Amino acid sequence: MNKYLNKIELVKNYRGCWELDPFKGCVYAKLNNNKGCYEICYATKLAKTRGYDFGEVIKREFISEKHFDDISKKLKKIPFVRMGVMCDPSHNWEHTLNIVERIKPFQKNIVIVTKHQNILTDKQLLRLKGTIVNTSISALDNEKQIDIRLNQYNKLKNYCKSVLRVNTADFNNQKLKEIQNNLLNNENVIHNILRFPKEHKLVKEGIINVKKYIFLDTNVYASKHDENTFFSYCDKCPDMCGAEIEQNKLSRWLL
């Protein structure tokens, strides 16, 4: 199997989002017969197609001052940067926060997407000032996971911009519908549509409805609880992961 390098990279992914992952890999990749969260983790699937063991977490960092300078110059020119595309930054909060503090002078819109595998200490919470933290959550999470994630989402409101990133689906199951509605009934909520293939067990069992959509110029099956929910490239997204982008800066970025 291929192994990720420890050199951190600033890249624009296929959805048009700039990412700076402090790790590559995720401990959740080994869940559900190595298919990751909900058996549909796109990062796990992508890593596998490229020959990587996504269950092995590799810490990534700046390898030289020149490397850092090159990335910092690019950070000044983009509207926001996201951590947690091909990893969970909570794997090691101390390392993630060290990266955040180094890049803060060059980028004010730093988005961290996390399921809170590990809980932030009080001292670490103080270091998140000025960031945007997206707490990823779903009605498909178990009760303990939901409690931990909601607790962290609410606690983070006192330290940074706290966003609840709800992984939504069109449920037939009444209990799951109610859990999802309760999650959506929070402040600073954004939606992330789950892409379930027709052969997924929850689809076969009639728990989740799926339809065919065009997503990033490709036909995919997905589960939309609301047909009006945005489902396309990042540069057209009204949410921007909770980042507040100046219109003139966003316009320059779209050119």
PDB file of C-alpha atoms in Angstrom:
ATOM      1  CA  MET A   1       0.000   0.000   0.000  1.00  0.00           C
ATOM      2  CA  ASN A   2       1.086   3.583  -0.635  1.00  0.00           C
ATOM      3  CA  LYS A   3       1.859   5.785   2.350  1.00  0.00           C
ATOM      4  CA  TYR A   4       1.032   9.467   2.667  1.00  0.00           C
ATOM      5  CA  LEU A   5       3.961  11.848   3.039  1.00  0.00           C
ATOM      6  CA  ASN A   6       4.352  13.972   6.171  1.00  0.00           C
ATOM      7  CA  LYS A   7       4.587  17.176   4.106  1.00  0.00           C
ATOM      8  CA  ILE A   8       1.468  19.317   4.546  1.00  0.00           C
ATOM      9  CA  GLU A   9      -0.048  20.593   1.294  1.00  0.00           C
ATOM     10  CA  LEU A  10      -2.410  23.389   0.334  1.00  0.00           C
ATOM     11  CA  VAL A  11      -4.536  22.058  -2.518  1.00  0.00           C
ATOM     12  CA  LYS A  12      -7.794  22.912  -4.232  1.00  0.00           C
ATOM     13  CA  ASN A  13      -9.988  19.820  -4.281  1.00  0.00           C
ATOM     14  CA  TYR A  14     -12.391  18.728  -7.003  1.00  0.00           C
ATOM     15  CA  ARG A  15     -15.278  20.636  -5.382  1.00  0.00           C
ATOM     16  CA  GLY A  16     -13.268  23.861  -5.508  1.00  0.00           C
ATOM     17  CA  CYS A  17     -12.447  24.048  -1.801  1.00  0.00           C
ATOM     18  CA  TRP A  18      -8.950  24.884  -0.588  1.00  0.00           C
ATOM     19  CA  GLU A  19      -7.763  22.347   1.965  1.00  0.00           C
ATOM     20  CA  LEU A  20      -4.823  22.192   4.360  1.00  0.00           C
ATOM     21  CA  ASP A  21      -5.126  18.894   6.213  1.00  0.00           C
ATOM     22  CA  PRO A  22      -2.899  18.498   9.293  1.00  0.00           C
ATOM     23  CA  PHE A  23      -3.209  14.724   8.846  1.00  0.00           C
ATOM     24  CA  LYS A  24      -4.010  12.224   6.140  1.00  0.00           C
ATOM     25  CA  GLY A  25      -6.058   9.223   7.195  1.00  0.00           C
ATOM     26  CA  CYS A  26      -8.704   8.619   9.836  1.00  0.00           C
ATOM     27  CA  VAL A  27      -9.245   6.080  12.616  1.00  0.00           C
ATOM     28  CA  TYR A  28     -12.901   5.837  11.567  1.00  0.00           C
ATOM     29  CA  ALA A  29     -11.842   4.404   8.192  1.00  0.00           C
ATOM     30  CA  LYS A  30     -11.817   0.904   9.650  1.00  0.00           C
ATOM     31  CA  LEU A  31     -15.481   1.104  10.669  1.00  0.00           C
ATOM     32  CA  ASN A  32     -18.172  -0.790   8.742  1.00  0.00           C
ATOM     33  CA  ASN A  33     -15.901  -3.290   7.004  1.00  0.00           C
ATOM     34  CA  ASN A  34     -13.336  -0.606   6.133  1.00  0.00           C
ATOM     35  CA  LYS A  35     -15.927   1.603   4.443  1.00  0.00           C
ATOM     36  CA  GLY A  36     -15.788   4.357   7.075  1.00  0.00           C
ATOM     37  CA  CYS A  37     -18.636   6.375   8.543  1.00  0.00           C
ATOM     38  CA  TYR A  38     -22.102   5.237   7.469  1.00  0.00           C
ATOM     39  CA  GLU A  39     -20.346   2.857   4.997  1.00  0.00           C
ATOM     40  CA  ILE A  40     -20.103   5.738   2.497  1.00  0.00           C
ATOM     41  CA  CYS A  41     -17.008   7.724   3.472  1.00  0.00           C
ATOM     42  CA  TYR A  42     -15.800   9.365   0.248  1.00  0.00           C
ATOM     43  CA  ALA A  43     -12.316   9.965   1.696  1.00  0.00           C
ATOM     44  CA  THR A  44     -11.907   6.286   2.571  1.00  0.00           C
ATOM     45  CA  LYS A  45     -13.119   5.258  -0.875  1.00  0.00           C
ATOM     46  CA  LEU A  46     -10.871   7.771  -2.646  1.00  0.00           C
ATOM     47  CA  ALA A  47      -7.818   6.691  -0.672  1.00  0.00           C
ATOM     48  CA  LYS A  48      -8.500   3.046  -1.460  1.00  0.00           C
ATOM     49  CA  THR A  49      -8.772   3.705  -5.206  1.00  0.00           C
ATOM     50  CA  ARG A  50      -5.380   5.419  -5.023  1.00  0.00           C
ATOM     51  CA  GLY A  51      -3.807   2.554  -3.104  1.00  0.00           C
ATOM     52  CA  TYR A  52      -3.572   4.148   0.368  1.00  0.00           C
ATOM     53  CA  ASP A  53      -4.459   2.644   3.733  1.00  0.00           C
ATOM     54  CA  PHE A  54      -6.725   5.400   5.024  1.00  0.00           C
ATOM     55  CA  GLY A  55      -6.865   3.770   8.446  1.00  0.00           C
ATOM     56  CA  GLU A  56      -3.237   4.765   9.073  1.00  0.00           C
ATOM     57  CA  VAL A  57      -3.109   8.391  10.203  1.00  0.00           C
ATOM     58  CA  ILE A  58      -0.065  10.369   9.033  1.00  0.00           C
ATOM     59  CA  LYS A  59       0.800  13.678  10.705  1.00  0.00           C
ATOM     60  CA  ARG A  60       1.670  16.391   8.188  1.00  0.00           C
ATOM     61  CA  GLU A  61       3.652  19.545   8.814  1.00  0.00           C
ATOM     62  CA  PHE A  62       5.766  22.285   7.276  1.00  0.00           C
ATOM     63  CA  ILE A  63       9.115  20.769   6.397  1.00  0.00           C
ATOM     64  CA  SER A  64      11.073  24.001   5.942  1.00  0.00           C
ATOM     65  CA  GLU A  65      10.727  27.772   6.170  1.00  0.00           C
ATOM     66  CA  LYS A  66      10.566  27.981   2.381  1.00  0.00           C
ATOM     67  CA  HIS A  67       7.735  25.475   2.361  1.00  0.00           C
ATOM     68  CA  PHE A  68       5.868  27.541   4.951  1.00  0.00           C
ATOM     69  CA  ASP A  69       6.507  30.800   3.062  1.00  0.00           C
ATOM     70  CA  ASP A  70       5.175  29.318  -0.191  1.00  0.00           C
ATOM     71  CA  ILE A  71       1.947  28.214   1.486  1.00  0.00           C
ATOM     72  CA  SER A  72       1.486  31.444   3.471  1.00  0.00           C
ATOM     73  CA  LYS A  73       1.678  33.499   0.269  1.00  0.00           C
ATOM     74  CA  LYS A  74      -1.078  31.378  -1.281  1.00  0.00           C
ATOM     75  CA  LEU A  75      -3.209  31.577   1.855  1.00  0.00           C
ATOM     76  CA  LYS A  76      -3.342  35.369   1.533  1.00  0.00           C
ATOM     77  CA  LYS A  77      -5.019  35.045  -1.880  1.00  0.00           C
ATOM     78  CA  ILE A  78      -7.844  32.612  -1.111  1.00  0.00           C
ATOM     79  CA  PRO A  79     -11.189  33.314   0.653  1.00  0.00           C
ATOM     80  CA  PHE A  80     -10.952  30.509   3.206  1.00  0.00           C
ATOM     81  CA  VAL A  81      -9.117  27.297   3.958  1.00  0.00           C
ATOM     82  CA  ARG A  82     -10.545  24.081   5.349  1.00  0.00           C
ATOM     83  CA  MET A  83      -8.938  21.494   7.604  1.00  0.00           C
ATOM     84  CA  GLY A  84     -10.596  18.098   7.779  1.00  0.00           C
ATOM     85  CA  VAL A  85     -11.210  16.990   4.196  1.00  0.00           C
ATOM     86  CA  MET A  86      -9.156  13.790   4.231  1.00  0.00           C
ATOM     87  CA  CYS A  87      -8.760  13.511   8.015  1.00  0.00           C
ATOM     88  CA  ASP A  88     -10.270  14.546  11.324  1.00  0.00           C
ATOM     89  CA  PRO A  89      -8.234  17.385  12.885  1.00  0.00           C
ATOM     90  CA  SER A  90      -9.290  16.209  16.352  1.00  0.00           C
ATOM     91  CA  HIS A  91      -7.010  13.180  15.978  1.00  0.00           C
ATOM     92  CA  ASN A  92      -4.376  15.340  17.689  1.00  0.00           C
ATOM     93  CA  TRP A  93      -5.708  18.760  18.637  1.00  0.00           C
ATOM     94  CA  GLU A  94      -2.319  20.008  19.770  1.00  0.00           C
ATOM     95  CA  HIS A  95      -0.790  19.467  16.342  1.00  0.00           C
ATOM     96  CA  THR A  96      -3.816  20.943  14.571  1.00  0.00           C
ATOM     97  CA  LEU A  97      -3.737  24.054  16.754  1.00  0.00           C
ATOM     98  CA  ASN A  98      -0.016  24.513  16.143  1.00  0.00           C
ATOM     99  CA  ILE A  99      -0.736  24.609  12.398  1.00  0.00           C
ATOM    100  CA  VAL A 100      -3.684  26.983  12.933  1.00  0.00           C
ATOM    101  CA  GLU A 101      -1.570  29.429  14.918  1.00  0.00           C
ATOM    102  CA  ARG A 102       1.160  29.472  12.279  1.00  0.00           C
ATOM    103  CA  ILE A 103      -1.213  30.309   9.426  1.00  0.00           C
ATOM    104  CA  LYS A 104      -3.544  32.725  11.264  1.00  0.00           C
ATOM    105  CA  PRO A 105      -1.563  35.847  10.264  1.00  0.00           C
ATOM    106  CA  PHE A 106      -2.083  34.933   6.592  1.00  0.00           C
ATOM    107  CA  GLN A 107      -5.686  33.667   6.527  1.00  0.00           C
ATOM    108  CA  LYS A 108      -8.546  34.854   8.735  1.00  0.00           C
ATOM    109  CA  ASN A 109     -11.109  32.276   7.571  1.00  0.00           C
ATOM    110  CA  ILE A 110      -9.822  28.963   8.913  1.00  0.00           C
ATOM    111  CA  VAL A 111     -12.487  26.242   8.928  1.00  0.00           C
ATOM    112  CA  ILE A 112     -11.994  23.068  10.978  1.00  0.00           C
ATOM    113  CA  VAL A 113     -14.349  20.156  10.224  1.00  0.00           C
ATOM    114  CA  THR A 114     -14.430  17.546  12.986  1.00  0.00           C
ATOM    115  CA  LYS A 115     -16.421  14.738  14.587  1.00  0.00           C
ATOM    116  CA  HIS A 116     -14.590  15.322  17.884  1.00  0.00           C
ATOM    117  CA  GLN A 117     -12.793  11.995  18.067  1.00  0.00           C
ATOM    118  CA  ASN A 118     -10.898  13.629  20.914  1.00  0.00           C
ATOM    119  CA  ILE A 119     -12.227  16.373  23.178  1.00  0.00           C
ATOM    120  CA  LEU A 120     -10.614  19.801  23.393  1.00  0.00           C
ATOM    121  CA  THR A 121      -9.116  20.825  26.719  1.00  0.00           C
ATOM    122  CA  ASP A 122     -10.008  24.196  28.229  1.00  0.00           C
ATOM    123  CA  LYS A 123      -6.585  25.565  27.260  1.00  0.00           C
ATOM    124  CA  GLN A 124      -6.974  24.329  23.696  1.00  0.00           C
ATOM    125  CA  LEU A 125     -10.418  25.920  23.409  1.00  0.00           C
ATOM    126  CA  LEU A 126      -8.851  29.320  24.088  1.00  0.00           C
ATOM    127  CA  ARG A 127      -6.540  28.847  21.113  1.00  0.00           C
ATOM    128  CA  LEU A 128      -9.484  28.509  18.698  1.00  0.00           C
ATOM    129  CA  LYS A 129     -10.364  32.199  18.863  1.00  0.00           C
ATOM    130  CA  GLY A 130     -11.022  33.552  15.381  1.00  0.00           C
ATOM    131  CA  THR A 131     -11.599  30.162  13.742  1.00  0.00           C
ATOM    132  CA  ILE A 132     -14.753  28.489  12.400  1.00  0.00           C
ATOM    133  CA  VAL A 133     -15.356  24.979  13.726  1.00  0.00           C
ATOM    134  CA  ASN A 134     -17.811  22.727  11.893  1.00  0.00           C
ATOM    135  CA  THR A 135     -19.066  19.925  14.139  1.00  0.00           C
ATOM    136  CA  SER A 136     -20.030  17.061  11.826  1.00  0.00           C
ATOM    137  CA  ILE A 137     -23.083  15.133  13.032  1.00  0.00           C
ATOM    138  CA  SER A 138     -25.907  12.929  11.744  1.00  0.00           C
ATOM    139  CA  ALA A 139     -29.067  11.194  12.893  1.00  0.00           C
ATOM    140  CA  LEU A 140     -27.189   8.007  11.981  1.00  0.00           C
ATOM    141  CA  ASP A 141     -24.700   8.603  14.809  1.00  0.00           C
ATOM    142  CA  ASN A 142     -25.324   6.699  18.016  1.00  0.00           C
ATOM    143  CA  GLU A 143     -26.690   8.425  21.122  1.00  0.00           C
ATOM    144  CA  LYS A 144     -23.294   8.815  22.777  1.00  0.00           C
ATOM    145  CA  GLN A 145     -21.732  10.324  19.650  1.00  0.00           C
ATOM    146  CA  ILE A 146     -24.597  12.799  19.267  1.00  0.00           C
ATOM    147  CA  ASP A 147     -24.343  13.852  22.915  1.00  0.00           C
ATOM    148  CA  ILE A 148     -20.567  14.421  22.662  1.00  0.00           C
ATOM    149  CA  ARG A 149     -20.810  16.342  19.397  1.00  0.00           C
ATOM    150  CA  LEU A 150     -23.690  18.547  20.499  1.00  0.00           C
ATOM    151  CA  ASN A 151     -21.916  19.248  23.774  1.00  0.00           C
ATOM    152  CA  GLN A 152     -18.776  20.326  21.930  1.00  0.00           C
ATOM    153  CA  TYR A 153     -20.739  22.390  19.400  1.00  0.00           C
ATOM    154  CA  ASN A 154     -22.455  24.286  22.215  1.00  0.00           C
ATOM    155  CA  LYS A 155     -19.276  24.691  24.265  1.00  0.00           C
ATOM    156  CA  LEU A 156     -17.373  26.050  21.264  1.00  0.00           C
ATOM    157  CA  LYS A 157     -19.823  28.959  20.942  1.00  0.00           C
ATOM    158  CA  ASN A 158     -17.966  30.661  23.790  1.00  0.00           C
ATOM    159  CA  TYR A 159     -14.616  30.512  21.974  1.00  0.00           C
ATOM    160  CA  CYS A 160     -15.086  30.700  18.185  1.00  0.00           C
ATOM    161  CA  LYS A 161     -17.728  30.561  15.464  1.00  0.00           C
ATOM    162  CA  SER A 162     -19.388  27.201  16.098  1.00  0.00           C
ATOM    163  CA  VAL A 163     -21.281  25.621  13.202  1.00  0.00           C
ATOM    164  CA  LEU A 164     -23.348  22.429  13.282  1.00  0.00           C
ATOM    165  CA  ARG A 165     -22.637  20.545  10.059  1.00  0.00           C
ATOM    166  CA  VAL A 166     -25.553  18.115   9.748  1.00  0.00           C
ATOM    167  CA  ASN A 167     -25.103  15.154   7.406  1.00  0.00           C
ATOM    168  CA  THR A 168     -28.676  14.876   6.201  1.00  0.00           C
ATOM    169  CA  ALA A 169     -30.711  12.240   4.391  1.00  0.00           C
ATOM    170  CA  ASP A 170     -34.293  11.589   3.308  1.00  0.00           C
ATOM    171  CA  PHE A 171     -35.399   9.151   6.000  1.00  0.00           C
ATOM    172  CA  ASN A 172     -38.473   6.898   5.990  1.00  0.00           C
ATOM    173  CA  ASN A 173     -37.776   5.975   9.610  1.00  0.00           C
ATOM    174  CA  GLN A 174     -39.754   8.235  11.979  1.00  0.00           C
ATOM    175  CA  LYS A 175     -37.217   8.109  14.808  1.00  0.00           C
ATOM    176  CA  LEU A 176     -34.372   9.134  12.496  1.00  0.00           C
ATOM    177  CA  LYS A 177     -36.548  11.916  11.063  1.00  0.00           C
ATOM    178  CA  GLU A 178     -37.169  13.293  14.539  1.00  0.00           C
ATOM    179  CA  ILE A 179     -33.482  13.147  15.486  1.00  0.00           C
ATOM    180  CA  GLN A 180     -32.540  14.914  12.252  1.00  0.00           C
ATOM    181  CA  ASN A 181     -35.193  17.608  12.744  1.00  0.00           C
ATOM    182  CA  ASN A 182     -33.885  18.252  16.264  1.00  0.00           C
ATOM    183  CA  LEU A 183     -30.335  18.602  14.932  1.00  0.00           C
ATOM    184  CA  LEU A 184     -31.467  21.010  12.240  1.00  0.00           C
ATOM    185  CA  ASN A 185     -33.326  23.073  14.840  1.00  0.00           C
ATOM    186  CA  ASN A 186     -30.117  24.712  16.064  1.00  0.00           C
ATOM    187  CA  GLU A 187     -28.368  27.955  15.191  1.00  0.00           C
ATOM    188  CA  ASN A 188     -25.567  28.202  12.612  1.00  0.00           C
ATOM    189  CA  VAL A 189     -26.591  24.980  10.885  1.00  0.00           C
ATOM    190  CA  ILE A 190     -25.347  23.922   7.465  1.00  0.00           C
ATOM    191  CA  HIS A 191     -26.377  20.859   5.469  1.00  0.00           C
ATOM    192  CA  ASN A 192     -24.165  18.168   3.999  1.00  0.00           C
ATOM    193  CA  ILE A 193     -26.034  15.778   1.699  1.00  0.00           C
ATOM    194  CA  LEU A 194     -25.160  12.115   2.115  1.00  0.00           C
ATOM    195  CA  ARG A 195     -24.520  10.121  -1.054  1.00  0.00           C
ATOM    196  CA  PHE A 196     -25.875   6.615  -0.615  1.00  0.00           C
ATOM    197  CA  PRO A 197     -25.586   4.116  -3.492  1.00  0.00           C
ATOM    198  CA  LYS A 198     -28.674   2.083  -4.402  1.00  0.00           C
ATOM    199  CA  GLU A 199     -27.038  -1.071  -3.057  1.00  0.00           C
ATOM    200  CA  HIS A 200     -26.501   0.375   0.448  1.00  0.00           C
ATOM    201  CA  LYS A 201     -28.296  -1.690   3.100  1.00  0.00           C
ATOM    202  CA  LEU A 202     -30.250   1.305   4.430  1.00  0.00           C
ATOM    203  CA  VAL A 203     -31.604   1.945   0.928  1.00  0.00           C
ATOM    204  CA  LYS A 204     -32.466  -1.714   0.364  1.00  0.00           C
ATOM    205  CA  GLU A 205     -34.242  -1.841   3.731  1.00  0.00           C
ATOM    206  CA  GLY A 206     -36.304   1.228   2.824  1.00  0.00           C
ATOM    207  CA  ILE A 207     -34.904   3.350   5.673  1.00  0.00           C
ATOM    208  CA  ILE A 208     -33.408   5.943   3.319  1.00  0.00           C
ATOM    209  CA  ASN A 209     -34.688   7.219  -0.030  1.00  0.00           C
ATOM    210  CA  VAL A 210     -32.238   8.013  -2.817  1.00  0.00           C
ATOM    211  CA  LYS A 211     -32.555   9.647  -6.226  1.00  0.00           C
ATOM    212  CA  LYS A 212     -30.200  10.265  -9.106  1.00  0.00           C
ATOM    213  CA  TYR A 213     -28.702  13.757  -9.256  1.00  0.00           C
ATOM    214  CA  ILE A 214     -26.023  15.539 -11.254  1.00  0.00           C
ATOM    215  CA  PHE A 215     -23.232  16.330  -8.808  1.00  0.00           C
ATOM    216  CA  LEU A 216     -20.016  17.961 -10.055  1.00  0.00           C
ATOM    217  CA  ASP A 217     -21.007  17.097 -13.637  1.00  0.00           C
ATOM    218  CA  THR A 218     -21.454  13.418 -12.763  1.00  0.00           C
ATOM    219  CA  ASN A 219     -24.555  11.299 -12.168  1.00  0.00           C
ATOM    220  CA  VAL A 220     -24.708  10.147  -8.543  1.00  0.00           C
ATOM    221  CA  TYR A 221     -27.252   8.723  -6.141  1.00  0.00           C
ATOM    222  CA  ALA A 222     -27.895  10.868  -3.092  1.00  0.00           C
ATOM    223  CA  SER A 223     -30.455  11.299  -0.332  1.00  0.00           C
ATOM    224  CA  LYS A 224     -31.907  14.828  -0.112  1.00  0.00           C
ATOM    225  CA  HIS A 225     -34.239  15.552   2.770  1.00  0.00           C
ATOM    226  CA  ASP A 226     -34.960  18.915   1.127  1.00  0.00           C
ATOM    227  CA  GLU A 227     -34.776  19.288  -2.651  1.00  0.00           C
ATOM    228  CA  ASN A 228     -33.706  22.935  -2.263  1.00  0.00           C
ATOM    229  CA  THR A 229     -30.525  22.019  -0.378  1.00  0.00           C
ATOM    230  CA  PHE A 230     -27.388  23.181  -2.192  1.00  0.00           C
ATOM    231  CA  PHE A 231     -25.513  20.350  -3.927  1.00  0.00           C
ATOM    232  CA  SER A 232     -22.746  21.543  -6.216  1.00  0.00           C
ATOM    233  CA  TYR A 233     -19.338  23.224  -6.401  1.00  0.00           C
ATOM    234  CA  CYS A 234     -18.051  25.078  -3.339  1.00  0.00           C
ATOM    235  CA  ASP A 235     -17.612  28.430  -5.067  1.00  0.00           C
ATOM    236  CA  LYS A 236     -21.398  28.711  -5.507  1.00  0.00           C
ATOM    237  CA  CYS A 237     -22.304  27.515  -2.012  1.00  0.00           C
ATOM    238  CA  PRO A 238     -24.239  30.045   0.126  1.00  0.00           C
ATOM    239  CA  ASP A 239     -22.832  28.553   3.353  1.00  0.00           C
ATOM    240  CA  MET A 240     -19.058  28.598   2.687  1.00  0.00           C
ATOM    241  CA  CYS A 241     -18.632  26.251   5.677  1.00  0.00           C
ATOM    242  CA  GLY A 242     -19.687  29.118   7.929  1.00  0.00           C
ATOM    243  CA  ALA A 243     -16.926  31.472   6.787  1.00  0.00           C
ATOM    244  CA  GLU A 244     -17.923  35.097   6.256  1.00  0.00           C
ATOM    245  CA  ILE A 245     -16.461  35.985   2.886  1.00  0.00           C
ATOM    246  CA  GLU A 246     -16.255  39.575   1.702  1.00  0.00           C
ATOM    247  CA  GLN A 247     -18.141  39.799  -1.594  1.00  0.00           C
ATOM    248  CA  ASN A 248     -15.317  41.573  -3.429  1.00  0.00           C
ATOM    249  CA  LYS A 249     -12.821  38.950  -2.279  1.00  0.00           C
ATOM    250  CA  LEU A 250     -15.142  36.130  -3.320  1.00  0.00           C
ATOM    251  CA  SER A 251     -15.701  37.747  -6.720  1.00  0.00           C
ATOM    252  CA  ARG A 252     -11.947  37.922  -7.362  1.00  0.00           C
ATOM    253  CA  TRP A 253     -11.640  34.286  -6.351  1.00  0.00           C
ATOM    254  CA  LEU A 254     -14.366  33.214  -8.808  1.00  0.00           C
ATOM    255  CA  LEU A 255     -12.677  34.836 -11.787  1.00  0.00           C
TER     256      LEU A 255
END
